[in-house]
Coordinates of N, CA and C and ligand atoms in Angstrom, one line a residue:
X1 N 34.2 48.6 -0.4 CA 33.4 47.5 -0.9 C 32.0 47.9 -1.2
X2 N 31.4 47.9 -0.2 CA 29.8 48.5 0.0 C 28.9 48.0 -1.2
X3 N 28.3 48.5 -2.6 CA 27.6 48.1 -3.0 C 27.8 47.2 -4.0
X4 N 29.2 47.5 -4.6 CA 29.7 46.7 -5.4 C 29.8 45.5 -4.8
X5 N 30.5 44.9 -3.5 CA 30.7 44.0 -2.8 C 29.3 43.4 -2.7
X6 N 28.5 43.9 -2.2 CA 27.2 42.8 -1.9 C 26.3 42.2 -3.6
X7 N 26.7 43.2 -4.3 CA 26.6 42.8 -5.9 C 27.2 41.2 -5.8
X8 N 28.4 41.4 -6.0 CA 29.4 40.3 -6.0 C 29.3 39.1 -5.0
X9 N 29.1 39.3 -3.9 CA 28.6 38.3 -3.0 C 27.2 37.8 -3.5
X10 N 26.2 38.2 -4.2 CA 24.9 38.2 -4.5 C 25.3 37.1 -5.5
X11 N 26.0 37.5 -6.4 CA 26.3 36.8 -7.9 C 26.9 35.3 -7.7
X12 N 27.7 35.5 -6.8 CA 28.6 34.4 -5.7 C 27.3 33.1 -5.5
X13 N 26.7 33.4 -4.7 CA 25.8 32.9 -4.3 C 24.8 32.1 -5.2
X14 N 24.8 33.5 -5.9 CA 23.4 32.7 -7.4 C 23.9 31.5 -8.4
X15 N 25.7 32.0 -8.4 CA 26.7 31.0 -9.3 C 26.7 29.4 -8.5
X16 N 26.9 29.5 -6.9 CA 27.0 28.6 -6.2 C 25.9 27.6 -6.3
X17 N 24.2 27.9 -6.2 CA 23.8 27.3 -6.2 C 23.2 26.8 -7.8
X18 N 23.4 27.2 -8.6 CA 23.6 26.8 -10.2 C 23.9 25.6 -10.4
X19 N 25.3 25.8 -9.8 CA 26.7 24.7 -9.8 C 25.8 23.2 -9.2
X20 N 25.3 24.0 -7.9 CA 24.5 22.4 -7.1 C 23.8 22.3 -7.7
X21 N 22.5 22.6 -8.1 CA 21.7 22.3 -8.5 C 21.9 21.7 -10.1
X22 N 23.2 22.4 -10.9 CA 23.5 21.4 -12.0 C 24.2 19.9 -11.9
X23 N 25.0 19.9 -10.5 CA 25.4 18.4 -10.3 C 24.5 17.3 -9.5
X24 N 23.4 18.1 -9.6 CA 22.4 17.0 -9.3 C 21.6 16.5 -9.9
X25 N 21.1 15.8 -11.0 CA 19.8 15.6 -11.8 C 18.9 15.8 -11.0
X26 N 17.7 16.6 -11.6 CA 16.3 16.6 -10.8 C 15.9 15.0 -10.9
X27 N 15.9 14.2 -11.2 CA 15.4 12.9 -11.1 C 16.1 12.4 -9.5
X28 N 17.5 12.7 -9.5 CA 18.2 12.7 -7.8 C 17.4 12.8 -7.0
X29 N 17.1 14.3 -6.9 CA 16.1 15.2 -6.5 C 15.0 15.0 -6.1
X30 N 14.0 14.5 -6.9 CA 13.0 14.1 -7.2 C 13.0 12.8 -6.3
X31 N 13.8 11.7 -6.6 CA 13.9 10.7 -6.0 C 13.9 10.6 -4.4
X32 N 15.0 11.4 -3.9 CA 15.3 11.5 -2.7 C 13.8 12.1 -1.7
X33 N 13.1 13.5 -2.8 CA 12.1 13.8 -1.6 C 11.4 12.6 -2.1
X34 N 10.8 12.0 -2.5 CA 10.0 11.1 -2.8 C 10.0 9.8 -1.6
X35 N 11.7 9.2 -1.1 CA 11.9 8.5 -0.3 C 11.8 8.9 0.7
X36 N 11.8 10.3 1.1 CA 11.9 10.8 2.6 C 10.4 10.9 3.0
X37 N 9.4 11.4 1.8 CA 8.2 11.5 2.4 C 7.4 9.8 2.5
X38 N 7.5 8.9 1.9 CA 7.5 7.4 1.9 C 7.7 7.2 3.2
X39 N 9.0 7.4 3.8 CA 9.8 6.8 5.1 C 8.5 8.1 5.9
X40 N 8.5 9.3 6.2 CA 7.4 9.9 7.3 C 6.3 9.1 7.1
X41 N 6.1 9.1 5.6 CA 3.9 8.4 5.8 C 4.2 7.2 6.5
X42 N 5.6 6.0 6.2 CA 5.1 5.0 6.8 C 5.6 5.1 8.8
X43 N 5.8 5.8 8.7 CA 6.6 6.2 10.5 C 5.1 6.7 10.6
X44 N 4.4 7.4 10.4 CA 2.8 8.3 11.0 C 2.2 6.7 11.1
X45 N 2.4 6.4 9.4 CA 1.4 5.2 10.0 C 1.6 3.8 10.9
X46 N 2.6 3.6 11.0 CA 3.2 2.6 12.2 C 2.8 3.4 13.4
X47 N 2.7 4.7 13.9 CA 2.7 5.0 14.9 C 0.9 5.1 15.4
X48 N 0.4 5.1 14.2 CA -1.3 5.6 14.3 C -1.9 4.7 14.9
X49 N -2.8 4.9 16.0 CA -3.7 4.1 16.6 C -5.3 3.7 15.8
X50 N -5.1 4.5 14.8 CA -6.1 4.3 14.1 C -6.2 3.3 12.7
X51 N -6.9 2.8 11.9 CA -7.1 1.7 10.9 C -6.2 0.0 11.1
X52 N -6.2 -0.1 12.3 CA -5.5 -1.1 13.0 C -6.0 -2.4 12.0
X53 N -6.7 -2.4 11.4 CA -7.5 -3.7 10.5 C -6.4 -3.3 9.1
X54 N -6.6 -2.3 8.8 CA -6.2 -1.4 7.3 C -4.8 -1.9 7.1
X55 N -4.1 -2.0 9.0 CA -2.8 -2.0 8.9 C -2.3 -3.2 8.2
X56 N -3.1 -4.1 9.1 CA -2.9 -5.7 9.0 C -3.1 -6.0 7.0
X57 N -3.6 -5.5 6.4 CA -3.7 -5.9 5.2 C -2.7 -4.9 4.0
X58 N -2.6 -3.5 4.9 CA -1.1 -2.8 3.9 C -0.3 -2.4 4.8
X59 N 0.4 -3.0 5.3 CA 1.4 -2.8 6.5 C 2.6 -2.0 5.5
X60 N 2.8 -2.0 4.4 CA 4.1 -1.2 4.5 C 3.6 0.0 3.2
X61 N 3.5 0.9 3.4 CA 3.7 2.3 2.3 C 4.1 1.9 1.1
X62 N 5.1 1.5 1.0 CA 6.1 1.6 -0.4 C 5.6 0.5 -1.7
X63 N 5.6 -0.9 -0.5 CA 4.6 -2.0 -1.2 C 3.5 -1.5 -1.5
X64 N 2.5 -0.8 -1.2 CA 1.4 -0.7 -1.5 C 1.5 0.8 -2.6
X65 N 2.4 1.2 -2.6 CA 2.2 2.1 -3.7 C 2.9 1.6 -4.9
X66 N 3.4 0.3 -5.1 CA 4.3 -0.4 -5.7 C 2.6 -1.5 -6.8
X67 N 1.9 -1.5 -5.8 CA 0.4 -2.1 -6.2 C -0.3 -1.4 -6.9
X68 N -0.9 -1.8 -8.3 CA -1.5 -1.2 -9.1 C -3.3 -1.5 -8.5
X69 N -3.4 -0.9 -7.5 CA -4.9 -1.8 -7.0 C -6.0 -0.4 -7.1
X70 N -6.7 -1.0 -7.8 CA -7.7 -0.3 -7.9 C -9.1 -0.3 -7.3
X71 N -8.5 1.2 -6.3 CA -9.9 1.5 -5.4 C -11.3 1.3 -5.7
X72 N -12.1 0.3 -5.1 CA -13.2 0.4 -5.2 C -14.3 0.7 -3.9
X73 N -15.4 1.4 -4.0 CA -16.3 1.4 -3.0 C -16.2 0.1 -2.3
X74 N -15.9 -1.4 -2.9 CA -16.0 -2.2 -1.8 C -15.0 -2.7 -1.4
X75 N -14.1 -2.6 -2.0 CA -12.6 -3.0 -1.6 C -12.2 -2.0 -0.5
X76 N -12.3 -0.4 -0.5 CA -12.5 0.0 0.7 C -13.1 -0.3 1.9
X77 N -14.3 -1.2 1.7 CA -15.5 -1.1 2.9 C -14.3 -2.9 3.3
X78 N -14.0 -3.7 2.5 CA -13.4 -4.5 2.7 C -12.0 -4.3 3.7
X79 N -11.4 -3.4 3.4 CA -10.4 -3.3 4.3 C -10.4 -2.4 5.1
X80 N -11.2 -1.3 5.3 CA -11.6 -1.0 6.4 C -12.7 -1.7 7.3
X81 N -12.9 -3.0 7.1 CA -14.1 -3.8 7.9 C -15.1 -2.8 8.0
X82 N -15.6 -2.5 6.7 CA -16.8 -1.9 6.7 C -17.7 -2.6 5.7
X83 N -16.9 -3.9 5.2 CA -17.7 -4.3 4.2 C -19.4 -5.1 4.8
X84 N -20.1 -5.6 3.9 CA -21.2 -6.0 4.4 C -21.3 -7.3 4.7
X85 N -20.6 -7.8 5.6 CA -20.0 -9.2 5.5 C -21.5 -9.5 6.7
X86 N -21.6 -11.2 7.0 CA -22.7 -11.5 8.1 C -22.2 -11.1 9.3
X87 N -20.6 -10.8 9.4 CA -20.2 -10.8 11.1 C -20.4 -9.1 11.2
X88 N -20.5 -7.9 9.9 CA -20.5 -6.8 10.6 C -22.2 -6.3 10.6
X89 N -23.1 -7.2 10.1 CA -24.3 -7.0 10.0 C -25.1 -7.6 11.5
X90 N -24.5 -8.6 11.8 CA -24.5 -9.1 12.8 C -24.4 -8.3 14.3
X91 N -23.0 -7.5 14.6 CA -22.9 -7.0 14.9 C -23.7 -5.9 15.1
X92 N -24.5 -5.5 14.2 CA -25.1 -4.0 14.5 C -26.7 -4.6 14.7
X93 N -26.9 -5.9 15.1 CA -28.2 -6.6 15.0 C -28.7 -6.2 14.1
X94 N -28.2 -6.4 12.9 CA -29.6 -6.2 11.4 C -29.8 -7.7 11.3
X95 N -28.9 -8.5 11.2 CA -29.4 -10.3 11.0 C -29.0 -11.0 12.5
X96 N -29.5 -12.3 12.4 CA -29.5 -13.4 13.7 C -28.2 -13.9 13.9
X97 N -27.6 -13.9 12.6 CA -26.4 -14.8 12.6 C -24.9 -14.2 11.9
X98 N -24.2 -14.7 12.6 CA -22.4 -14.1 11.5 C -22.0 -15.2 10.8
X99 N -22.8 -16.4 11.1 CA -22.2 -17.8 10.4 C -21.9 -17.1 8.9
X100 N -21.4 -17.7 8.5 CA -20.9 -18.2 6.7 C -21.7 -19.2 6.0
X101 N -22.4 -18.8 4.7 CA -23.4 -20.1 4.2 C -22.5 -21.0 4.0
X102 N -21.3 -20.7 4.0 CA -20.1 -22.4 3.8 C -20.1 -23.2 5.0
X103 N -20.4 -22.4 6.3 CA -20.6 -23.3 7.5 C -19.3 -23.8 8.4
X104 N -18.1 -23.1 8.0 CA -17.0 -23.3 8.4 C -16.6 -22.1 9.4
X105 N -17.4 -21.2 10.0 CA -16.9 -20.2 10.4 C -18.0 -18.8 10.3
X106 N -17.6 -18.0 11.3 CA -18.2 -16.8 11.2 C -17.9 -16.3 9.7
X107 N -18.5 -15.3 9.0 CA -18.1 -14.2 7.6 C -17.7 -13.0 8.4
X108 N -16.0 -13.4 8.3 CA -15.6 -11.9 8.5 C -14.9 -11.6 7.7
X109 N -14.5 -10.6 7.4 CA -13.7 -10.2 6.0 C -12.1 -11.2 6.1
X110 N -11.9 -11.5 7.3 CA -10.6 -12.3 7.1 C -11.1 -13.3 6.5
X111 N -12.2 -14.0 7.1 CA -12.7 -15.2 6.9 C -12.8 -15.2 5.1
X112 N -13.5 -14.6 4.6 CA -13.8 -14.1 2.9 C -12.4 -14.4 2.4
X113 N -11.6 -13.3 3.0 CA -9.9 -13.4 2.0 C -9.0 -14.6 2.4
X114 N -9.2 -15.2 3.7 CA -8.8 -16.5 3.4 C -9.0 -17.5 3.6
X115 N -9.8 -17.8 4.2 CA -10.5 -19.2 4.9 C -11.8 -20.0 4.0
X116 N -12.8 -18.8 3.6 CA -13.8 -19.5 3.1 C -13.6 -20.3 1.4
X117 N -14.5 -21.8 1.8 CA -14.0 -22.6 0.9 C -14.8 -22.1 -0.4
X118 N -16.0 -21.4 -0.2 CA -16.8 -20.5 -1.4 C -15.9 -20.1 -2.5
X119 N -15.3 -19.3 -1.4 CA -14.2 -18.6 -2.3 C -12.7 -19.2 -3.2
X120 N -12.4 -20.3 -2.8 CA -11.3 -21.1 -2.9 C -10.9 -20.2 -4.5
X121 N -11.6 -20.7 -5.7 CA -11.5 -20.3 -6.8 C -10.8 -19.2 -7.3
X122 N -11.7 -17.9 -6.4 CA -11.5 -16.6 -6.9 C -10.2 -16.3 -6.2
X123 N -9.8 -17.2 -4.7 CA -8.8 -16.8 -4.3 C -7.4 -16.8 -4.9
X124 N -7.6 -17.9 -5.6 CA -6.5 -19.0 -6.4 C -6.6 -17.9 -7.8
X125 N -7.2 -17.8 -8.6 CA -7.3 -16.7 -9.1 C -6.3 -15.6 -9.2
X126 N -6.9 -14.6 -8.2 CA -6.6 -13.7 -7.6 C -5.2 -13.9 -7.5
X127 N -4.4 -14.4 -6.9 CA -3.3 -14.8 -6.8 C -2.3 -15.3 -7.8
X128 N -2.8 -15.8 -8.7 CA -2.2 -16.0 -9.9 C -2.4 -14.4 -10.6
X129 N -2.5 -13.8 -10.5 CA -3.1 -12.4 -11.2 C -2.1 -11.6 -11.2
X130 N -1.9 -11.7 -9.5 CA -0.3 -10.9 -8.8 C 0.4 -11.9 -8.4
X131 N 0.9 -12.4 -9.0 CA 1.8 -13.2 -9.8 C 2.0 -12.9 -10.9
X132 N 1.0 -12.4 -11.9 CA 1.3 -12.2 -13.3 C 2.4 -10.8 -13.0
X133 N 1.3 -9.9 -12.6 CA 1.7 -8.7 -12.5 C 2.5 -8.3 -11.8
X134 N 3.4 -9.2 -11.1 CA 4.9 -9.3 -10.3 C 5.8 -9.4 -11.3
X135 N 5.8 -10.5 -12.1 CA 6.6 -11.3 -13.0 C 6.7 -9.9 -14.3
X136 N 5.4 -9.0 -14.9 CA 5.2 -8.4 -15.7 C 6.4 -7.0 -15.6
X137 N 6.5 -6.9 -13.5 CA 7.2 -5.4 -13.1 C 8.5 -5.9 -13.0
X138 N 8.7 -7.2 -12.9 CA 10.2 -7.4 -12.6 C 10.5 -8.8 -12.8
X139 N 10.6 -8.9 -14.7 CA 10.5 -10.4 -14.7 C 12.0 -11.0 -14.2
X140 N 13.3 -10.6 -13.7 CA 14.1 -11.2 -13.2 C 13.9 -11.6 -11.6
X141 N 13.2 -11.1 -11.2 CA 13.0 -10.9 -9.5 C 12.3 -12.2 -8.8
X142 N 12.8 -12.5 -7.3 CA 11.8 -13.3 -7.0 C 10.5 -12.7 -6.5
X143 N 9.3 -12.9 -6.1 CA 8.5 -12.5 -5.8 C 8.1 -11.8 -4.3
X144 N 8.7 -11.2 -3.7 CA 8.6 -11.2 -2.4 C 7.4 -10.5 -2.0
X145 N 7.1 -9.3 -3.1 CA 6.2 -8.5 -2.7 C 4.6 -9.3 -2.8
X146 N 4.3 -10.4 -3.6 CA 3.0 -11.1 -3.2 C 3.0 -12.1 -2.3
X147 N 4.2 -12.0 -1.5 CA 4.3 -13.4 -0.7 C 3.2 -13.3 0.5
X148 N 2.7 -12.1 0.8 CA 1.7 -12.5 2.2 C 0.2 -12.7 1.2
X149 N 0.1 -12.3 0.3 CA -1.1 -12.7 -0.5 C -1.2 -14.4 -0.8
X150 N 0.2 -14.4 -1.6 CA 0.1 -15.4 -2.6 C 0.1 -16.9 -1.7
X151 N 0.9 -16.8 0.0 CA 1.0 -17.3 0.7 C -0.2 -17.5 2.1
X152 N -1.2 -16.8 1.8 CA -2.4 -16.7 2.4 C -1.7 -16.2 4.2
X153 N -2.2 -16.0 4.7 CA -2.5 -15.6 6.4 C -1.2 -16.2 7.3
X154 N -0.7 -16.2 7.8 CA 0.3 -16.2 8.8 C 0.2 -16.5 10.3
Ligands
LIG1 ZN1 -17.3 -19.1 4.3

């Protein structure tokens, strides 16, 4: 056998994996690592002790990569409670008070996204928006993925 043989075994092998890799679409492929690494990011991040605020407002990976949302300097500072609300200025004693000029409550960023009546407008808004853009990704579907939005706080 000797060199011929490991030729043959070589060729074996190269034919073998041809065959798999032709009965699989790369889109399969594609797909599958795609799901696997989705399921680890969202397993790290259920497990992380860290962005515990971050969590509460994108609790699941898939949904939020499913969201056309576009990063802003303050929508970041927003959901990492880093925004400049009265409760985190407060906090670091730069002002006297966390009240809300609406008078219903401290300004904390939960307060802002759902409580404050200031906001009632933009919220209602807002929510009709993703609604559109639900209906736009899957106009047969019911809506499940803006339900903690569209449905305000829990
Ligand atoms: Zn308010």
């Amino acid at each position: 056998m000797g060199h011929y043989g490991n030729e043959l075994a070589k060729e074996a092998t190269k034919n073998k994996e041809k065959i798999y890799i032709k009965n699989i679409p790369k889109s399969q492929i594609v797909q599958q690592a795609t799901q696997q690494s989705i399921e680890k990011w969202q397993t790290q991040w259920g497990q992380t002790t860290k962005g515990l605020i971050t969590k509460q407002f994108l609790p699941n990976i898939k949904e939020r990569l499913r969201k056309r949302i576009q990063l802003t300097p303050n929508l970041t500072a927003i959901v990492t409670v880093h925004g400049k609300t009265k409760d985190y200025l407060h906090r670091f004693r730069i002002i006297d008070s966390s009240e809300c000029p609406c008078g219903t409550g401290n300004q904390t960023v939960e307060h802002l996204i759902y409580e404050c009546p200031k906001l009632q407008r933009e919220r209602e808004r807002e929510r009709e928006r993703e609604r559109e853009r639900e209906r736009e990704r899957s106009p047969n579907k019911k809506h499940s993925k803006t339900r903690y939005l569209a449905e305000g706080k829990k």
